[in-house]
Amino acid sequence: MAGQITKGPLLAGIGALMLVISYVLSASRLLPNFLSQQQTQQKNQHQGVVGNYNALVLHEAGHWEHQYSPLPNNNESDSLDELHKTYLNTEIDWLRGKNLPKEKWNQCGENNGDGEMYVSDLGNQCGMCGRPEFQPSLSQWVSENKAIGSISSGSPTHDILSPTLRLMMRLAKANSTVCLAGDSIDFQFYDALKNNLLRQRKLQRLINISIDVKKVAANYTNDTGVPEYMGWMAMRHVLESTVYLTYDADNSTTYSSTIRYLQMYGWSPWVTSFMDDCNVVIMNLGLHYEPHTKDMRGTHWYEPKLVDDWRGAITYLVDFVSSQKDRKAVWRSVLPQHFSTYNGNWEEETNETNCSLKKRKVEGQQAIQNYNNASNRAFSKYCNNSQPNQPYYHECTMNQMSVEYRTVYKFLLENNCTKRLERYKGNNTLITSGRILRWNIADLFDVPQWHHDDCSHFCYIVPLYEAAFERLELLLPRV
């Protein structure tokens, strides 16, 4: 394996080959220059609620910087050492304009199981960066003040460069099961996390990594209930990756964490029966609802209103976190689309399939997507906001036994799931409260040339998904 990670500066000081996946300095050094006194008070207010409030603020103030292939062929040993800590040998060649695939990036490539960027599978999409504007690049997410450091300074894993690996160490030490419930974009996140870990088996030697992957049939029974109809959008199986990490600096102890993907194209209450043993549930609704109409009705399951399905999903998540200790519920933002329409969303009326290079973030508008605006309105109406302009979490109170919209309870009633209905007996209402964390990452994905061969899905860009999982690591509370 190449390039053992050593302590010391992450950058070699060679400008054109500056290399960082992402960064945030320790809070104590950044507060004088970046945070106002009010933000310092907010830090104390949110201490323990999110993992690192100050770092989240800094991370969201960042932007992408790109250096496109071919990069200078600098043979200085420090430069090569830094590259080999983050990129595989074939990737370094691509960045320097060497040994490019014959078909470049617009054809499905060979997936060798090492998590190679640009060519590894992501969800339903084979490995390809198919947009004609795509170029290999040395890309980094940087802060406005250009500071570079380690978000994990002082922790046992501060010398691990990959944010994904740091995140997995935390989850594995807690023996957590993380469930990604959502559409084909969430499937991509499931594969991206796995790819990020596969490549770390070659890029570092501090942690031994093994992954056990399996597909488990979704057996619907009288206990789980059944989908409203069995179309292509109904979940047929659960994908599961169990990650084993052995950390030499921790007495060679092996820790494990399981990551699952559960298909949910629009709010699907029957999926919740397969998440009973999850510790963290990450969910989102969006792309399978009509973005341009007032009600934003779904394209499946008899066209429910988005806000009603949002209430159904949040009601479940509140129940999930309130019913057992140490559970976490995370609401993921919908990623931007870049169709050649006025707001970037696909329009069924015109069947527009051409993509635009126009970014979707505009001054004063952070949501980027109509769906995220809808979620923000719903959180404001039905939950308590964490604070203005920085909605990293909400305290929500919901009636688990409501039949006004598609709650899990209503679904269980309709399917006569007697065993699961036992907990509701003797009650007319069941009011519960819980905290929903917000994984806001739409800004990271506002890069049109990084799409797959459509305007919704993305190809496997290593720094992109490392930055996304870093933000999740910053968000999740320390336990």
Tab-separated table of C-alpha atoms in Angstrom:
chain	number	residue	atom	x	y	z
A	1	MET	CA	0.000	0.000	0.000
A	2	ALA	CA	1.275	3.441	-0.938
A	3	GLY	CA	1.972	6.456	1.206
A	4	GLN	CA	1.665	5.969	4.974
A	5	ILE	CA	0.064	9.036	6.536
A	6	THR	CA	2.362	11.101	8.734
A	7	LYS	CA	1.710	14.088	10.926
A	8	GLY	CA	2.623	17.576	9.817
A	9	PRO	CA	1.338	20.122	7.311
A	10	LEU	CA	-1.171	18.746	4.836
A	11	LEU	CA	0.022	21.040	2.053
A	12	ALA	CA	3.489	20.949	0.569
A	13	GLY	CA	3.417	24.644	-0.315
A	14	ILE	CA	3.642	24.205	-4.048
A	15	GLY	CA	0.632	26.263	-5.093
A	16	ALA	CA	-0.486	24.474	-8.237
A	17	LEU	CA	-0.630	21.137	-6.456
A	18	MET	CA	-2.327	22.291	-3.288
A	19	LEU	CA	-4.250	19.297	-2.094
A	20	VAL	CA	-6.973	19.164	0.458
A	21	ILE	CA	-10.238	17.304	0.427
A	22	SER	CA	-11.710	19.804	2.863
A	23	TYR	CA	-10.726	21.503	6.028
A	24	VAL	CA	-11.799	23.418	9.041
A	25	LEU	CA	-9.482	24.945	11.672
A	26	SER	CA	-10.032	24.345	15.344
A	27	ALA	CA	-12.620	26.699	16.784
A	28	SER	CA	-10.296	28.415	19.258
A	29	ARG	CA	-8.003	29.729	16.500
A	30	LEU	CA	-10.791	30.831	14.172
A	31	LEU	CA	-13.125	32.584	16.597
A	32	PRO	CA	-11.217	35.898	16.741
A	33	ASN	CA	-11.172	36.341	12.978
A	34	PHE	CA	-14.404	34.739	11.845
A	35	LEU	CA	-17.087	34.510	14.501
A	36	SER	CA	-18.796	37.492	16.036
A	37	GLN	CA	-19.682	37.614	19.718
A	38	GLN	CA	-23.246	36.623	18.823
A	39	GLN	CA	-21.983	33.554	16.955
A	40	THR	CA	-19.868	32.656	19.994
A	41	GLN	CA	-23.030	32.655	22.083
A	42	GLN	CA	-24.743	30.520	19.447
A	43	LYS	CA	-21.860	28.052	19.674
A	44	ASN	CA	-22.486	27.608	23.389
A	45	GLN	CA	-26.221	27.316	22.761
A	46	HIS	CA	-25.763	24.468	20.283
A	47	GLN	CA	-22.925	22.689	22.096
A	48	GLY	CA	-23.795	18.994	22.247
A	49	VAL	CA	-26.732	19.350	19.862
A	50	VAL	CA	-24.573	19.206	16.744
A	51	GLY	CA	-21.056	17.819	16.542
A	52	ASN	CA	-19.153	21.041	15.773
A	53	TYR	CA	-21.260	24.146	15.290
A	54	ASN	CA	-18.373	26.512	14.494
A	55	ALA	CA	-16.957	24.167	11.900
A	56	LEU	CA	-20.356	23.807	10.220
A	57	VAL	CA	-20.608	27.581	9.891
A	58	LEU	CA	-17.139	27.696	8.349
A	59	HIS	CA	-17.803	24.765	6.049
A	60	GLU	CA	-20.956	26.347	4.645
A	61	ALA	CA	-19.038	29.579	3.984
A	62	GLY	CA	-16.711	27.738	1.607
A	63	HIS	CA	-16.486	27.411	-2.158
A	64	TRP	CA	-14.893	25.145	-4.751
A	65	GLU	CA	-11.504	25.810	-6.310
A	66	HIS	CA	-10.458	23.729	-9.324
A	67	GLN	CA	-7.162	23.145	-11.114
A	68	TYR	CA	-7.834	21.295	-14.335
A	69	SER	CA	-5.812	18.586	-16.020
A	70	PRO	CA	-3.070	18.571	-17.154
A	71	LEU	CA	-1.375	19.701	-13.953
A	72	PRO	CA	2.351	20.524	-13.907
A	73	ASN	CA	4.494	17.390	-13.719
A	74	ASN	CA	6.333	18.400	-10.563
A	75	ASN	CA	8.602	15.626	-9.346
A	76	GLU	CA	9.439	17.109	-5.955
A	77	SER	CA	9.173	14.349	-3.369
A	78	ASP	CA	6.955	16.385	-1.019
A	79	SER	CA	4.517	17.053	-3.858
A	80	LEU	CA	4.301	13.397	-4.839
A	81	ASP	CA	3.887	12.310	-1.236
A	82	GLU	CA	0.908	14.622	-0.717
A	83	LEU	CA	-0.748	13.448	-3.939
A	84	HIS	CA	-0.332	9.793	-3.045
A	85	LYS	CA	-2.085	10.349	0.279
A	86	THR	CA	-5.316	11.294	-1.466
A	87	TYR	CA	-5.189	9.979	-5.046
A	88	LEU	CA	-4.450	6.578	-6.535
A	89	ASN	CA	-1.605	6.199	-9.069
A	90	THR	CA	-3.939	6.028	-12.065
A	91	GLU	CA	-5.773	9.127	-10.855
A	92	ILE	CA	-2.512	11.077	-10.543
A	93	ASP	CA	-1.763	10.192	-14.154
A	94	TRP	CA	-5.204	11.452	-15.215
A	95	LEU	CA	-4.697	14.703	-13.309
A	96	ARG	CA	-1.450	15.169	-15.197
A	97	GLY	CA	-3.076	14.369	-18.529
A	98	LYS	CA	-1.496	10.923	-18.902
A	99	ASN	CA	-2.980	7.519	-19.744
A	100	LEU	CA	-6.516	8.846	-20.110
A	101	PRO	CA	-9.189	6.222	-20.914
A	102	LYS	CA	-9.654	5.737	-24.657
A	103	GLU	CA	-13.262	6.858	-24.488
A	104	LYS	CA	-12.369	9.509	-21.925
A	105	TRP	CA	-15.192	9.810	-19.395
A	106	ASN	CA	-18.408	9.425	-21.394
A	107	GLN	CA	-18.493	5.617	-21.410
A	108	CYS	CA	-19.012	3.114	-18.628
A	109	GLY	CA	-15.601	2.205	-17.277
A	110	GLU	CA	-14.037	-0.820	-15.659
A	111	ASN	CA	-14.879	-0.889	-11.954
A	112	ASN	CA	-11.871	-2.536	-10.336
A	113	GLY	CA	-13.180	-2.409	-6.775
A	114	ASP	CA	-10.585	0.118	-5.582
A	115	GLY	CA	-12.958	3.078	-5.582
A	116	GLU	CA	-11.301	4.866	-8.497
A	117	MET	CA	-12.723	8.315	-9.060
A	118	TYR	CA	-14.672	9.069	-12.247
A	119	VAL	CA	-15.120	5.383	-13.158
A	120	SER	CA	-16.580	3.666	-10.068
A	121	ASP	CA	-20.279	2.832	-9.942
A	122	LEU	CA	-22.646	5.078	-8.011
A	123	GLY	CA	-26.074	3.590	-7.426
A	124	ASN	CA	-27.926	2.844	-10.655
A	125	GLN	CA	-25.369	4.821	-12.647
A	126	CYS	CA	-22.256	3.094	-13.981
A	127	GLY	CA	-18.956	4.868	-13.535
A	128	MET	CA	-18.904	7.743	-15.977
A	129	CYS	CA	-18.686	11.525	-15.924
A	130	GLY	CA	-20.678	11.972	-19.097
A	131	ARG	CA	-21.108	15.698	-19.470
A	132	PRO	CA	-19.111	17.087	-22.444
A	133	GLU	CA	-17.832	19.908	-20.221
A	134	PHE	CA	-16.226	17.512	-17.744
A	135	GLN	CA	-12.468	17.654	-17.139
A	136	PRO	CA	-10.368	15.838	-14.522
A	137	SER	CA	-9.435	18.319	-11.839
A	138	LEU	CA	-7.645	18.785	-8.569
A	139	SER	CA	-10.585	20.238	-6.647
A	140	GLN	CA	-10.852	21.427	-3.072
A	141	TRP	CA	-13.555	22.934	-0.908
A	142	VAL	CA	-11.962	25.989	0.690
A	143	SER	CA	-13.048	28.531	3.273
A	144	GLU	CA	-13.383	32.207	2.548
A	145	ASN	CA	-10.443	33.015	4.832
A	146	LYS	CA	-8.197	30.429	3.119
A	147	ALA	CA	-7.424	28.762	6.439
A	148	ILE	CA	-6.437	25.124	6.293
A	149	GLY	CA	-6.418	22.745	9.226
A	150	SER	CA	-7.916	19.661	10.783
A	151	ILE	CA	-11.443	19.455	12.108
A	152	SER	CA	-10.380	16.611	14.367
A	153	SER	CA	-7.466	18.332	16.057
A	154	GLY	CA	-6.893	16.735	19.429
A	155	SER	CA	-8.786	13.546	18.615
A	156	PRO	CA	-7.154	10.109	18.208
A	157	THR	CA	-7.899	10.240	14.474
A	158	HIS	CA	-6.609	13.746	13.700
A	159	ASP	CA	-3.974	12.284	11.385
A	160	ILE	CA	-6.556	10.511	9.188
A	161	LEU	CA	-7.018	12.632	6.069
A	162	SER	CA	-10.269	11.134	4.794
A	163	PRO	CA	-13.364	12.707	6.418
A	164	THR	CA	-15.330	9.593	5.439
A	165	LEU	CA	-12.919	7.368	7.347
A	166	ARG	CA	-13.056	9.677	10.375
A	167	LEU	CA	-16.847	9.540	10.252
A	168	MET	CA	-16.834	5.752	10.015
A	169	MET	CA	-14.445	5.473	12.971
A	170	ARG	CA	-16.929	7.398	15.105
A	171	LEU	CA	-19.854	5.304	13.918
A	172	ALA	CA	-17.955	2.041	14.312
A	173	LYS	CA	-16.806	2.837	17.849
A	174	ALA	CA	-20.471	3.312	18.726
A	175	ASN	CA	-21.377	0.120	16.805
A	176	SER	CA	-23.952	2.175	14.893
A	177	THR	CA	-26.231	1.091	12.080
A	178	VAL	CA	-26.904	3.931	9.632
A	179	CYS	CA	-29.892	3.692	7.290
A	180	LEU	CA	-30.132	5.816	4.138
A	181	ALA	CA	-33.800	5.852	3.103
A	182	GLY	CA	-34.490	7.582	-0.182
A	183	ASP	CA	-34.345	7.600	-3.953
A	184	SER	CA	-31.577	6.925	-6.488
A	185	ILE	CA	-29.550	9.870	-5.148
A	186	ASP	CA	-29.384	8.216	-1.727
A	187	PHE	CA	-28.315	5.021	-3.492
A	188	GLN	CA	-25.429	7.054	-4.884
A	189	PHE	CA	-24.484	8.223	-1.386
A	190	TYR	CA	-24.492	4.612	-0.192
A	191	ASP	CA	-22.057	3.614	-2.948
A	192	ALA	CA	-19.952	6.768	-2.564
A	193	LEU	CA	-19.354	6.040	1.112
A	194	LYS	CA	-18.331	2.490	0.238
A	195	ASN	CA	-16.047	3.717	-2.582
A	196	ASN	CA	-14.432	6.273	-0.280
A	197	LEU	CA	-13.553	3.496	2.158
A	198	LEU	CA	-12.348	1.069	-0.518
A	199	ARG	CA	-9.780	3.549	-1.784
A	200	GLN	CA	-8.534	4.182	1.760
A	201	ARG	CA	-7.321	0.586	1.917
A	202	LYS	CA	-4.553	1.659	-0.482
A	203	LEU	CA	-4.093	5.271	0.575
A	204	GLN	CA	-3.372	4.837	4.288
A	205	ARG	CA	-2.023	2.259	6.729
A	206	LEU	CA	-3.267	3.462	10.089
A	207	ILE	CA	-6.556	1.579	9.848
A	208	ASN	CA	-7.200	-1.833	8.373
A	209	ILE	CA	-10.514	-1.798	6.478
A	210	SER	CA	-12.714	-4.701	5.395
A	211	ILE	CA	-16.253	-4.507	4.049
A	212	ASP	CA	-18.899	-7.234	3.916
A	213	VAL	CA	-21.571	-6.436	1.309
A	214	LYS	CA	-24.904	-8.224	0.928
A	215	LYS	CA	-28.395	-7.811	-0.484
A	216	VAL	CA	-31.305	-8.797	1.778
A	217	ALA	CA	-34.743	-9.485	0.307
A	218	ALA	CA	-37.526	-7.216	1.555
A	219	ASN	CA	-40.058	-9.808	2.735
A	220	TYR	CA	-43.352	-8.038	3.280
A	221	THR	CA	-45.579	-9.741	5.840
A	222	ASN	CA	-48.688	-9.078	7.930
A	223	ASP	CA	-46.345	-7.440	10.412
A	224	THR	CA	-44.690	-5.027	7.962
A	225	GLY	CA	-47.629	-4.305	5.684
A	226	VAL	CA	-47.213	-4.173	1.915
A	227	PRO	CA	-46.645	-1.357	-0.596
A	228	GLU	CA	-49.729	0.246	-2.086
A	229	TYR	CA	-48.732	-1.436	-5.347
A	230	MET	CA	-45.610	-3.292	-6.462
A	231	GLY	CA	-44.172	-1.078	-9.184
A	232	TRP	CA	-40.535	-0.444	-10.019
A	233	MET	CA	-40.437	2.195	-7.296
A	234	ALA	CA	-41.307	-0.275	-4.505
A	235	MET	CA	-38.404	-1.585	-2.426
A	236	ARG	CA	-37.568	-5.212	-3.293
A	237	HIS	CA	-34.401	-5.605	-1.211
A	238	VAL	CA	-32.191	-3.822	1.317
A	239	LEU	CA	-28.533	-3.190	0.473
A	240	GLU	CA	-26.147	-3.575	3.401
A	241	SER	CA	-22.422	-2.945	3.897
A	242	THR	CA	-20.843	-3.865	7.218
A	243	VAL	CA	-17.541	-2.057	7.695
A	244	TYR	CA	-14.832	-3.454	9.990
A	245	LEU	CA	-12.077	-1.078	11.125
A	246	THR	CA	-8.976	-2.111	13.051
A	247	TYR	CA	-7.055	0.888	14.390
A	248	ASP	CA	-3.424	0.215	15.311
A	249	ALA	CA	-3.263	3.260	17.579
A	250	ASP	CA	-6.144	1.839	19.648
A	251	ASN	CA	-4.581	-1.487	20.679
A	252	SER	CA	-5.526	-3.026	17.318
A	253	THR	CA	-9.175	-3.157	18.396
A	254	THR	CA	-11.699	-3.932	15.646
A	255	TYR	CA	-14.868	-1.838	15.475
A	256	SER	CA	-17.773	-2.244	13.081
A	257	SER	CA	-20.621	-0.216	11.646
A	258	THR	CA	-23.366	-1.185	9.189
A	259	ILE	CA	-24.617	1.087	6.414
A	260	ARG	CA	-27.903	0.282	4.663
A	261	TYR	CA	-29.763	1.681	1.685
A	262	LEU	CA	-33.546	1.362	1.653
A	263	GLN	CA	-35.304	2.414	-1.544
A	264	MET	CA	-37.981	5.037	-0.956
A	265	TYR	CA	-39.154	6.878	-4.075
A	266	GLY	CA	-41.425	9.287	-2.274
A	267	TRP	CA	-42.642	8.753	1.297
A	268	SER	CA	-43.170	4.994	1.755
A	269	PRO	CA	-44.357	4.108	5.284
A	270	TRP	CA	-43.961	0.354	4.635
A	271	VAL	CA	-40.182	0.863	4.496
A	272	THR	CA	-40.050	1.939	8.156
A	273	SER	CA	-40.627	-1.641	9.381
A	274	PHE	CA	-37.188	-2.511	8.003
A	275	MET	CA	-35.445	0.197	10.078
A	276	ASP	CA	-36.235	-1.048	13.592
A	277	ASP	CA	-32.583	-1.664	14.489
A	278	CYS	CA	-31.139	1.508	12.935
A	279	ASN	CA	-29.327	4.003	15.153
A	280	VAL	CA	-29.190	6.794	12.576
A	281	VAL	CA	-31.809	7.316	9.867
A	282	ILE	CA	-31.056	9.717	7.013
A	283	MET	CA	-34.043	10.597	4.855
A	284	ASN	CA	-35.183	13.055	2.211
A	285	LEU	CA	-38.105	13.693	-0.121
A	286	GLY	CA	-37.912	15.652	-3.323
A	287	LEU	CA	-37.178	14.612	-6.858
A	288	HIS	CA	-40.238	12.370	-7.199
A	289	TYR	CA	-42.632	15.261	-6.587
A	290	GLU	CA	-43.773	17.873	-9.089
A	291	PRO	CA	-41.600	20.984	-8.477
A	292	HIS	CA	-43.599	23.616	-10.347
A	293	THR	CA	-47.126	23.325	-8.921
A	294	LYS	CA	-48.549	24.720	-5.703
A	295	ASP	CA	-49.180	21.334	-4.067
A	296	MET	CA	-45.989	19.731	-5.464
A	297	ARG	CA	-47.771	16.391	-5.764
A	298	GLY	CA	-45.897	13.109	-5.889
A	299	THR	CA	-45.379	11.153	-9.087
A	300	HIS	CA	-46.041	7.834	-7.277
A	301	TRP	CA	-48.423	6.460	-4.652
A	302	TYR	CA	-51.565	8.231	-5.948
A	303	GLU	CA	-50.037	11.718	-6.117
A	304	PRO	CA	-49.957	12.866	-2.479
A	305	LYS	CA	-49.053	16.465	-1.605
A	306	LEU	CA	-45.390	16.949	-0.743
A	307	VAL	CA	-46.192	18.755	2.515
A	308	ASP	CA	-48.452	15.889	3.643
A	309	ASP	CA	-45.778	13.312	2.876
A	310	TRP	CA	-43.212	15.529	4.609
A	311	ARG	CA	-45.429	15.501	7.712
A	312	GLY	CA	-45.728	11.721	7.484
A	313	ALA	CA	-41.958	11.284	7.234
A	314	ILE	CA	-41.162	13.755	10.019
A	315	THR	CA	-43.803	12.154	12.259
A	316	TYR	CA	-41.994	8.844	11.797
A	317	LEU	CA	-38.568	10.387	12.458
A	318	VAL	CA	-39.808	12.050	15.646
A	319	ASP	CA	-41.161	8.703	16.821
A	320	PHE	CA	-37.884	7.034	15.834
A	321	VAL	CA	-35.676	9.308	17.963
A	322	SER	CA	-38.081	9.547	20.913
A	323	SER	CA	-38.771	5.821	21.301
A	324	GLN	CA	-35.173	4.734	22.042
A	325	LYS	CA	-32.058	6.328	23.515
A	326	ASP	CA	-29.131	7.522	21.363
A	327	ARG	CA	-30.994	7.517	18.068
A	328	LYS	CA	-30.425	10.270	15.516
A	329	ALA	CA	-32.692	11.427	12.678
A	330	VAL	CA	-31.185	13.400	9.791
A	331	TRP	CA	-33.015	15.234	7.010
A	332	ARG	CA	-30.856	15.521	3.874
A	333	SER	CA	-31.280	18.477	1.549
A	334	VAL	CA	-32.278	17.757	-2.040
A	335	LEU	CA	-29.361	18.191	-4.433
A	336	PRO	CA	-29.544	20.758	-7.250
A	337	GLN	CA	-30.539	19.737	-10.743
A	338	HIS	CA	-29.168	21.590	-13.769
A	339	PHE	CA	-31.702	21.139	-16.562
A	340	SER	CA	-32.013	23.948	-19.089
A	341	THR	CA	-35.111	25.320	-17.390
A	342	TYR	CA	-35.660	28.532	-15.475
A	343	ASN	CA	-34.970	26.883	-12.101
A	344	GLY	CA	-32.970	23.824	-13.123
A	345	ASN	CA	-35.737	21.303	-12.368
A	346	TRP	CA	-36.986	18.833	-14.947
A	347	GLU	CA	-40.284	19.803	-16.582
A	348	GLU	CA	-42.601	16.992	-17.604
A	349	GLU	CA	-44.496	19.278	-19.973
A	350	THR	CA	-41.461	20.019	-22.127
A	351	ASN	CA	-39.529	16.798	-21.360
A	352	GLU	CA	-36.405	18.957	-21.289
A	353	THR	CA	-33.293	16.762	-21.141
A	354	ASN	CA	-30.548	19.262	-21.989
A	355	CYS	CA	-28.346	20.417	-19.135
A	356	SER	CA	-27.257	23.929	-18.269
A	357	LEU	CA	-23.929	25.084	-16.860
A	358	LYS	CA	-25.736	27.724	-14.811
A	359	LYS	CA	-25.241	27.347	-11.072
A	360	ARG	CA	-28.381	27.375	-8.958
A	361	LYS	CA	-27.193	29.255	-5.904
A	362	VAL	CA	-28.041	32.959	-5.997
A	363	GLU	CA	-27.339	35.696	-3.500
A	364	GLY	CA	-29.548	35.468	-0.433
A	365	GLN	CA	-31.083	32.134	-1.457
A	366	GLN	CA	-29.396	29.161	0.147
A	367	ALA	CA	-31.881	26.391	-0.615
A	368	ILE	CA	-30.986	26.096	-4.337
A	369	GLN	CA	-33.907	23.695	-4.883
A	370	ASN	CA	-37.673	24.271	-4.802
A	371	TYR	CA	-37.917	21.121	-2.694
A	372	ASN	CA	-35.606	22.560	-0.038
A	373	ASN	CA	-37.648	25.753	0.057
A	374	ALA	CA	-40.724	23.590	0.670
A	375	SER	CA	-38.954	21.720	3.485
A	376	ASN	CA	-37.854	24.986	5.070
A	377	ARG	CA	-41.434	26.270	5.036
A	378	ALA	CA	-42.696	23.030	6.592
A	379	PHE	CA	-40.048	23.018	9.328
A	380	SER	CA	-40.923	26.646	10.127
A	381	LYS	CA	-44.625	25.844	10.346
A	382	TYR	CA	-44.589	22.534	12.213
A	383	CYS	CA	-41.312	22.638	14.202
A	384	ASN	CA	-39.250	25.045	16.265
A	385	ASN	CA	-36.386	26.573	14.319
A	386	SER	CA	-32.909	26.152	15.746
A	387	GLN	CA	-31.897	29.712	14.783
A	388	PRO	CA	-32.334	32.067	11.829
A	389	ASN	CA	-30.277	31.304	8.711
A	390	GLN	CA	-28.467	28.309	10.239
A	391	PRO	CA	-31.082	25.544	10.507
A	392	TYR	CA	-28.910	22.641	11.623
A	393	TYR	CA	-31.668	21.084	13.721
A	394	HIS	CA	-35.316	21.442	14.685
A	395	GLU	CA	-37.399	20.341	17.654
A	396	CYS	CA	-40.607	18.859	16.268
A	397	THR	CA	-43.778	17.735	18.039
A	398	MET	CA	-46.088	15.433	16.085
A	399	ASN	CA	-49.172	13.265	16.689
A	400	GLN	CA	-48.172	9.690	15.875
A	401	MET	CA	-51.852	8.649	15.620
A	402	SER	CA	-52.932	11.267	13.117
A	403	VAL	CA	-54.842	9.951	10.102
A	404	GLU	CA	-54.988	13.364	8.429
A	405	TYR	CA	-52.000	12.390	6.280
A	406	ARG	CA	-50.059	9.191	5.591
A	407	THR	CA	-48.579	8.429	8.994
A	408	VAL	CA	-47.086	5.045	9.800
A	409	TYR	CA	-50.042	4.552	12.162
A	410	LYS	CA	-52.557	5.131	9.365
A	411	PHE	CA	-50.680	2.662	7.145
A	412	LEU	CA	-50.660	0.028	9.910
A	413	LEU	CA	-54.397	0.470	10.388
A	414	GLU	CA	-55.114	0.072	6.696
A	415	ASN	CA	-52.974	-3.081	6.563
A	416	ASN	CA	-54.265	-4.479	9.892
A	417	CYS	CA	-50.724	-4.916	11.220
A	418	THR	CA	-51.961	-6.038	14.634
A	419	LYS	CA	-48.570	-6.651	16.223
A	420	ARG	CA	-47.246	-3.177	15.459
A	421	LEU	CA	-50.544	-1.582	16.435
A	422	GLU	CA	-50.239	-2.910	19.999
A	423	ARG	CA	-48.217	0.091	21.142
A	424	TYR	CA	-51.048	2.461	20.196
A	425	LYS	CA	-53.784	0.672	22.186
A	426	GLY	CA	-55.597	2.719	24.795
A	427	ASN	CA	-54.677	6.040	23.207
A	428	ASN	CA	-56.633	8.476	21.088
A	429	THR	CA	-53.581	10.574	20.433
A	430	LEU	CA	-49.891	9.943	20.894
A	431	ILE	CA	-47.970	13.227	20.953
A	432	THR	CA	-44.195	12.909	20.835
A	433	SER	CA	-41.320	15.335	20.395
A	434	GLY	CA	-37.911	14.797	18.863
A	435	ARG	CA	-34.942	16.495	17.276
A	436	ILE	CA	-34.344	16.420	13.510
A	437	LEU	CA	-30.843	17.293	12.274
A	438	ARG	CA	-30.388	19.016	8.910
A	439	TRP	CA	-27.676	17.731	6.554
A	440	ASN	CA	-27.460	20.769	4.268
A	441	ILE	CA	-25.242	19.893	1.300
A	442	ALA	CA	-26.981	21.285	-1.791
A	443	ASP	CA	-24.311	23.983	-2.127
A	444	LEU	CA	-21.546	21.374	-2.440
A	445	PHE	CA	-23.253	19.786	-5.450
A	446	ASP	CA	-23.908	22.986	-7.387
A	447	VAL	CA	-21.274	21.983	-9.986
A	448	PRO	CA	-23.023	21.255	-13.330
A	449	GLN	CA	-20.036	19.597	-15.023
A	450	TRP	CA	-19.955	16.901	-12.325
A	451	HIS	CA	-23.242	15.349	-13.373
A	452	HIS	CA	-23.358	11.785	-14.681
A	453	ASP	CA	-24.948	11.743	-18.151
A	454	ASP	CA	-28.148	13.429	-16.994
A	455	CYS	CA	-28.843	16.624	-15.073
A	456	SER	CA	-29.825	15.057	-11.718
A	457	HIS	CA	-27.322	12.328	-10.806
A	458	PHE	CA	-23.623	12.860	-10.186
A	459	CYS	CA	-20.553	10.861	-11.094
A	460	TYR	CA	-17.988	9.745	-8.554
A	461	ILE	CA	-15.993	12.854	-7.659
A	462	VAL	CA	-13.865	11.993	-4.628
A	463	PRO	CA	-13.488	15.489	-3.055
A	464	LEU	CA	-17.214	16.123	-3.578
A	465	TYR	CA	-18.365	13.146	-1.554
A	466	GLU	CA	-15.587	13.545	1.002
A	467	ALA	CA	-16.777	17.111	1.605
A	468	ALA	CA	-20.386	15.919	1.938
A	469	PHE	CA	-19.493	13.242	4.487
A	470	GLU	CA	-17.285	15.706	6.346
A	471	ARG	CA	-20.315	17.926	6.825
A	472	LEU	CA	-22.239	14.928	8.161
A	473	GLU	CA	-19.382	14.178	10.564
A	474	LEU	CA	-19.520	17.771	11.785
A	475	LEU	CA	-23.297	17.588	12.177
A	476	LEU	CA	-23.723	14.368	14.159
A	477	PRO	CA	-23.447	14.934	17.932
A	478	ARG	CA	-20.509	13.418	19.759
A	479	VAL	CA	-21.435	10.456	21.933
